[in-house]
Amino acid sequence: MVKFSYFLRTIPKLLGLFLFLLLLGCQNSSTQPNQSPSATLNNKKPTSTYPQNKSVPDYAYQLADYVAKNGRSPKGYVGGRSFQNREKKLPRYNNQKQRIRYKEYDVFPKRSGKNRGAERIVLGDDNSRFYTFDHYSSFIKF
């Protein structure tokens, strides 16, 4: 016969395991540490209304449109700094042989104590738009 004290020692361990598995299953499956700009800008889930490159998320389009309309990034976002294009991965000159000036923007709002993530958009003064998911290692024009 199994001793009663065995059950008293086992039950807390089983409850702990159950709670751990429950919490593990309830985690947000999103890989992004921050809320998407579409939810911040529109207060609703994003809907795809853009003739988009499928590699570029809707929130990058929405942020670029916001900056184009308002001349700045939304409140709470980091952005508007000059992007130097030192690695020369983006075009340096437009069709009229004029130098393109770029500015970079975070695609997620800044959250205190949290990493800003690797995703950015880079906007040129020639209306060019680029998205990077890997912190400027590669770019996708959109």
Coordinates of N, CA and C in Angstrom, one line a residue:
M1 N 0.8 -1.2 0.0 CA 0.0 0.0 0.0 C 0.9 1.2 0.0
V2 N 0.5 2.2 -0.8 CA 1.2 3.4 -1.0 C 1.0 4.3 0.2
K3 N 2.0 4.9 0.7 CA 1.9 5.8 1.9 C 1.2 7.1 1.5
F4 N 0.4 7.6 2.4 CA -0.3 8.9 2.2 C 0.7 10.1 2.0
S5 N 1.8 10.0 2.7 CA 2.8 11.1 2.6 C 3.4 11.2 1.1
Y6 N 3.4 10.0 0.4 CA 3.9 10.0 -1.0 C 2.9 10.9 -1.8
F7 N 1.6 10.8 -1.6 CA 0.7 11.6 -2.3 C 0.8 13.1 -2.0
L8 N 1.1 13.4 -0.7 CA 1.3 14.8 -0.3 C 2.5 15.4 -1.0
R9 N 3.5 14.6 -1.2 CA 4.7 15.1 -1.9 C 4.5 15.2 -3.4
T10 N 3.7 14.3 -4.0 CA 3.6 14.3 -5.4 C 2.6 15.3 -6.0
I11 N 1.5 15.5 -5.2 CA 0.5 16.5 -5.7 C 1.0 17.8 -6.1
P12 N 1.8 18.5 -5.2 CA 2.3 19.8 -5.6 C 3.2 19.8 -6.8
K13 N 4.0 18.7 -7.0 CA 4.8 18.6 -8.2 C 3.9 18.5 -9.5
L14 N 2.9 17.7 -9.4 CA 2.0 17.5 -10.5 C 1.2 18.8 -10.8
L15 N 0.8 19.5 -9.8 CA 0.1 20.8 -10.0 C 1.1 21.8 -10.6
G16 N 2.3 21.8 -10.2 CA 3.3 22.7 -10.8 C 3.5 22.4 -12.2
L17 N 3.7 21.1 -12.6 CA 3.8 20.7 -14.0 C 2.6 21.1 -14.8
F18 N 1.4 20.9 -14.3 CA 0.2 21.2 -15.0 C 0.1 22.7 -15.2
L19 N 0.5 23.5 -14.2 CA 0.4 25.0 -14.4 C 1.5 25.5 -15.4
F20 N 2.6 24.9 -15.4 CA 3.7 25.2 -16.3 C 3.2 24.9 -17.7
L21 N 2.7 23.7 -18.0 CA 2.2 23.4 -19.3 C 1.0 24.3 -19.7
L22 N 0.2 24.6 -18.8 CA -0.9 25.5 -19.1 C -0.4 26.9 -19.5
L23 N 0.5 27.4 -18.8 CA 1.1 28.7 -19.1 C 1.8 28.7 -20.5
L24 N 2.5 27.6 -20.7 CA 3.3 27.4 -21.9 C 2.3 27.4 -23.1
G25 N 1.2 26.8 -23.0 CA 0.2 26.7 -24.0 C -0.6 28.0 -24.2
C26 N -0.6 28.9 -23.2 CA -1.3 30.1 -23.3 C -0.5 31.3 -23.8
Q27 N 0.8 31.1 -24.0 CA 1.7 32.2 -24.5 C 1.2 32.7 -25.8
N28 N 1.5 34.0 -26.0 CA 1.2 34.6 -27.3 C 2.1 34.0 -28.4
S29 N 1.6 33.5 -29.4 CA 2.4 32.8 -30.4 C 3.1 33.8 -31.3
S30 N 2.9 35.1 -31.2 CA 3.6 36.1 -32.0 C 5.0 36.1 -31.7
T31 N 5.9 36.3 -32.8 CA 7.3 36.4 -32.6 C 7.7 37.8 -32.4
Q32 N 6.8 38.7 -32.5 CA 7.1 40.1 -32.3 C 7.0 40.6 -30.9
P33 N 8.0 41.3 -30.4 CA 7.9 41.7 -29.0 C 7.0 42.8 -28.7
N34 N 6.6 43.5 -29.7 CA 5.8 44.7 -29.6 C 4.5 44.7 -30.3
Q35 N 3.6 45.6 -30.0 CA 2.3 45.6 -30.7 C 2.5 46.2 -32.1
S36 N 1.8 45.7 -33.1 CA 1.9 46.2 -34.4 C 1.4 47.6 -34.6
P37 N 2.1 48.4 -35.5 CA 1.6 49.7 -35.7 C 0.2 49.8 -36.2
S38 N -0.3 48.8 -36.9 CA -1.6 48.9 -37.4 C -2.6 48.9 -36.3
A39 N -2.3 48.2 -35.2 CA -3.2 48.2 -34.1 C -3.1 49.5 -33.3
T40 N -2.0 50.1 -33.3 CA -1.8 51.4 -32.6 C -2.4 52.5 -33.5
L41 N -2.2 52.5 -34.8 CA -2.6 53.5 -35.6 C -4.1 53.5 -35.9
N42 N -4.7 52.3 -36.1 CA -6.0 52.1 -36.5 C -6.9 51.5 -35.4
N43 N -6.3 51.0 -34.3 CA -7.1 50.4 -33.2 C -7.9 49.2 -33.7
K44 N -7.4 48.5 -34.7 CA -8.1 47.3 -35.2 C -7.1 46.4 -35.9
K45 N -7.5 45.2 -36.2 CA -6.6 44.3 -36.8 C -6.3 44.8 -38.2
P46 N -5.1 44.5 -38.7 CA -4.8 45.0 -40.1 C -5.5 44.2 -41.1
T47 N -5.9 44.9 -42.2 CA -6.5 44.2 -43.3 C -5.6 44.5 -44.5
S48 N -5.4 43.6 -45.4 CA -4.5 43.8 -46.5 C -5.3 44.6 -47.6
T49 N -5.0 45.8 -47.8 CA -5.6 46.6 -48.8 C -4.5 47.2 -49.7
Y50 N -3.3 46.7 -49.6 CA -2.2 47.2 -50.3 C -1.8 46.3 -51.5
P51 N -1.4 46.8 -52.6 CA -0.9 46.0 -53.7 C 0.5 45.6 -53.3
Q52 N 0.6 44.7 -52.4 CA 1.9 44.6 -51.7 C 2.8 43.4 -52.2
N53 N 4.0 43.6 -51.9 CA 5.0 42.5 -51.9 C 4.7 41.7 -50.7
K54 N 4.4 40.4 -50.8 CA 3.9 39.6 -49.7 C 5.0 39.4 -48.6
S55 N 6.3 39.8 -48.9 CA 7.3 39.8 -47.9 C 7.3 40.9 -47.0
V56 N 6.5 41.9 -47.3 CA 6.4 43.2 -46.5 C 5.1 43.2 -45.8
P57 N 5.1 43.2 -44.4 CA 3.9 43.2 -43.7 C 3.1 44.5 -43.8
D58 N 1.8 44.4 -43.6 CA 0.9 45.5 -43.8 C 1.3 46.7 -42.9
Y59 N 1.8 46.4 -41.7 CA 2.1 47.5 -40.8 C 3.3 48.3 -41.3
A60 N 4.1 47.8 -42.1 CA 5.2 48.6 -42.8 C 4.6 49.6 -43.8
Y61 N 3.6 49.1 -44.5 CA 2.9 50.0 -45.5 C 2.2 51.1 -44.7
Q62 N 1.5 50.7 -43.6 CA 0.7 51.6 -42.9 C 1.6 52.7 -42.2
L63 N 2.7 52.3 -41.7 CA 3.7 53.2 -41.1 C 4.2 54.2 -42.2
A64 N 4.6 53.6 -43.3 CA 5.1 54.5 -44.4 C 4.1 55.5 -44.9
D65 N 2.8 55.1 -45.0 CA 1.8 56.0 -45.4 C 1.6 57.1 -44.3
Y66 N 1.6 56.7 -43.0 CA 1.5 57.6 -41.9 C 2.6 58.7 -42.0
V67 N 3.8 58.3 -42.2 CA 4.9 59.2 -42.3 C 4.8 60.1 -43.5
A68 N 4.4 59.5 -44.6 CA 4.2 60.4 -45.8 C 3.1 61.4 -45.6
K69 N 2.1 61.1 -44.9 CA 0.9 62.0 -44.7 C 1.3 63.0 -43.6
N70 N 2.0 62.6 -42.6 CA 2.2 63.5 -41.4 C 3.6 64.1 -41.3
G71 N 4.5 63.6 -42.1 CA 5.9 64.1 -42.0 C 6.7 63.7 -40.8
R72 N 6.2 62.7 -40.0 CA 6.8 62.3 -38.8 C 6.3 60.9 -38.5
S73 N 7.0 60.2 -37.5 CA 6.5 58.9 -37.1 C 5.4 59.1 -36.0
P74 N 4.6 58.1 -35.8 CA 3.5 58.2 -34.8 C 4.1 58.4 -33.4
K75 N 3.3 59.0 -32.5 CA 3.7 59.1 -31.1 C 4.1 57.8 -30.6
G76 N 5.2 57.7 -29.9 CA 5.7 56.5 -29.3 C 6.6 55.7 -30.1
Y77 N 6.8 56.1 -31.4 CA 7.7 55.4 -32.3 C 9.0 56.1 -32.4
V78 N 10.1 55.3 -32.6 CA 11.4 55.9 -32.8 C 11.5 56.0 -34.3
G79 N 11.9 57.2 -34.8 CA 12.1 57.3 -36.2 C 12.4 58.7 -36.7
G80 N 12.8 58.8 -37.9 CA 13.0 60.1 -38.5 C 14.5 60.5 -38.6
R81 N 15.3 59.6 -38.1 CA 16.8 59.8 -38.1 C 17.3 59.6 -39.5
S82 N 18.4 60.2 -39.8 CA 19.0 60.0 -41.1 C 19.6 58.6 -41.2
F83 N 19.4 58.0 -42.3 CA 20.0 56.7 -42.6 C 21.1 56.9 -43.6
Q84 N 22.3 56.6 -43.3 CA 23.5 57.0 -44.1 C 23.7 56.1 -45.3
N85 N 23.2 54.9 -45.3 CA 23.4 54.0 -46.5 C 24.9 53.8 -46.7
R86 N 25.6 53.6 -45.6 CA 27.1 53.4 -45.7 C 27.5 52.2 -46.4
E87 N 26.7 51.1 -46.3 CA 27.0 49.9 -47.0 C 26.6 49.9 -48.5
K88 N 26.0 51.0 -48.9 CA 25.5 51.2 -50.3 C 24.6 50.1 -50.8
K89 N 23.7 49.6 -49.9 CA 22.8 48.6 -50.3 C 21.5 49.2 -51.0
L90 N 21.3 50.5 -50.8 CA 20.2 51.2 -51.4 C 20.7 52.1 -52.5
P91 N 19.9 52.4 -53.4 CA 20.3 53.4 -54.5 C 20.8 54.7 -53.9
R92 N 21.9 55.2 -54.5 CA 22.5 56.4 -54.0 C 21.9 57.6 -54.7
Y93 N 21.5 57.4 -56.0 CA 21.0 58.5 -56.8 C 19.7 58.2 -57.5
N94 N 18.9 59.2 -57.7 CA 17.6 59.0 -58.4 C 17.9 59.1 -59.9
N95 N 16.8 59.0 -60.7 CA 16.9 59.0 -62.1 C 17.5 60.3 -62.7
Q96 N 17.3 61.4 -61.9 CA 17.9 62.7 -62.4 C 19.3 62.9 -61.8
K97 N 19.9 61.8 -61.3 CA 21.3 61.9 -60.8 C 21.5 62.7 -59.6
Q98 N 20.4 62.9 -58.8 CA 20.4 63.6 -57.6 C 20.6 62.6 -56.4
R99 N 21.3 63.0 -55.4 CA 21.5 62.2 -54.3 C 20.2 61.9 -53.5
I100 N 20.0 60.7 -53.1 CA 18.8 60.4 -52.3 C 19.1 60.4 -50.9
R101 N 18.3 61.1 -50.1 CA 18.5 61.2 -48.6 C 17.5 60.2 -48.0
Y102 N 17.9 59.4 -47.1 CA 17.0 58.4 -46.5 C 16.8 58.7 -45.0
K103 N 15.7 58.3 -44.5 CA 15.4 58.4 -43.0 C 14.9 57.0 -42.6
E104 N 15.2 56.6 -41.4 CA 14.8 55.3 -40.9 C 13.8 55.4 -39.8
Y105 N 12.9 54.4 -39.7 CA 11.8 54.3 -38.7 C 11.7 52.9 -38.2
D106 N 11.5 52.8 -36.9 CA 11.1 51.5 -36.2 C 9.7 51.2 -36.7
V107 N 9.3 50.0 -36.9 CA 8.0 49.6 -37.3 C 7.1 49.3 -36.0
F108 N 7.7 49.2 -34.9 CA 6.9 49.0 -33.6 C 7.2 50.2 -32.7
P109 N 6.2 50.5 -31.8 CA 6.4 51.5 -30.9 C 7.4 51.1 -29.8
K110 N 8.1 52.1 -29.3 CA 9.1 51.9 -28.3 C 8.4 51.6 -27.0
R111 N 8.9 50.5 -26.3 CA 8.4 50.1 -25.0 C 9.5 50.1 -24.0
S112 N 9.3 50.7 -22.9 CA 10.4 50.9 -21.9 C 10.9 49.5 -21.5
G113 N 12.2 49.3 -21.5 CA 12.8 48.1 -21.0 C 12.8 47.0 -22.0
K114 N 12.3 47.2 -23.2 CA 12.2 46.2 -24.3 C 13.1 46.5 -25.4
N115 N 13.6 45.5 -26.1 CA 14.4 45.6 -27.3 C 13.5 46.2 -28.4
R116 N 14.1 47.1 -29.2 CA 13.3 47.7 -30.3 C 13.1 46.7 -31.5
G117 N 13.7 45.6 -31.5 CA 13.6 44.7 -32.6 C 14.4 45.0 -33.8
A118 N 14.4 44.2 -34.8 CA 15.3 44.4 -36.0 C 14.5 45.0 -37.1
E119 N 13.2 45.1 -37.1 CA 12.5 45.5 -38.3 C 12.5 47.1 -38.3
R120 N 12.7 47.6 -39.6 CA 12.7 49.0 -39.8 C 12.1 49.2 -41.2
I121 N 11.7 50.5 -41.4 CA 11.5 50.9 -42.8 C 12.4 52.1 -43.0
V122 N 12.9 52.2 -44.3 CA 13.8 53.3 -44.7 C 13.1 54.0 -45.8
L123 N 12.9 55.3 -45.7 CA 12.1 56.1 -46.7 C 13.1 57.1 -47.3
G124 N 13.1 57.1 -48.6 CA 13.9 58.1 -49.4 C 13.2 59.3 -49.7
D125 N 13.9 60.4 -49.9 CA 13.2 61.7 -50.3 C 12.8 61.7 -51.7
D126 N 13.0 60.6 -52.4 CA 12.5 60.4 -53.8 C 11.2 59.5 -53.8
N127 N 10.6 59.4 -52.6 CA 9.4 58.5 -52.3 C 9.7 57.0 -52.4
S128 N 11.0 56.6 -52.4 CA 11.3 55.2 -52.3 C 11.0 54.7 -50.9
R129 N 10.7 53.4 -50.8 CA 10.4 52.8 -49.6 C 11.0 51.4 -49.5
F130 N 11.7 51.2 -48.4 CA 12.4 49.9 -48.2 C 12.0 49.3 -46.8
Y131 N 11.9 48.0 -46.7 CA 11.6 47.3 -45.5 C 12.8 46.4 -45.2
T132 N 13.2 46.3 -44.0 CA 14.3 45.4 -43.5 C 13.8 44.7 -42.3
F133 N 13.9 43.4 -42.3 CA 13.4 42.6 -41.2 C 14.7 42.1 -40.4
D134 N 15.9 42.4 -40.9 CA 17.1 41.9 -40.2 C 18.1 43.0 -39.9
H135 N 17.6 44.2 -39.5 CA 18.4 45.3 -39.1 C 19.4 45.7 -40.2
Y136 N 18.9 46.0 -41.4 CA 19.7 46.6 -42.4 C 20.6 45.6 -43.2
S137 N 20.5 44.3 -42.9 CA 21.4 43.4 -43.6 C 20.8 43.1 -45.0
S138 N 19.5 43.2 -45.2 CA 18.9 43.1 -46.5 C 17.7 44.0 -46.5
F139 N 17.3 44.4 -47.7 CA 16.2 45.3 -47.9 C 15.2 44.8 -49.0
I140 N 13.9 45.1 -48.8 CA 12.9 44.7 -49.7 C 12.2 46.0 -50.1
K141 N 12.2 46.4 -51.4 CA 11.5 47.6 -51.9 C 10.0 47.3 -51.9
F142 N 9.3 48.3 -51.5 CA 7.8 48.2 -51.5 C 7.2 49.5 -51.9

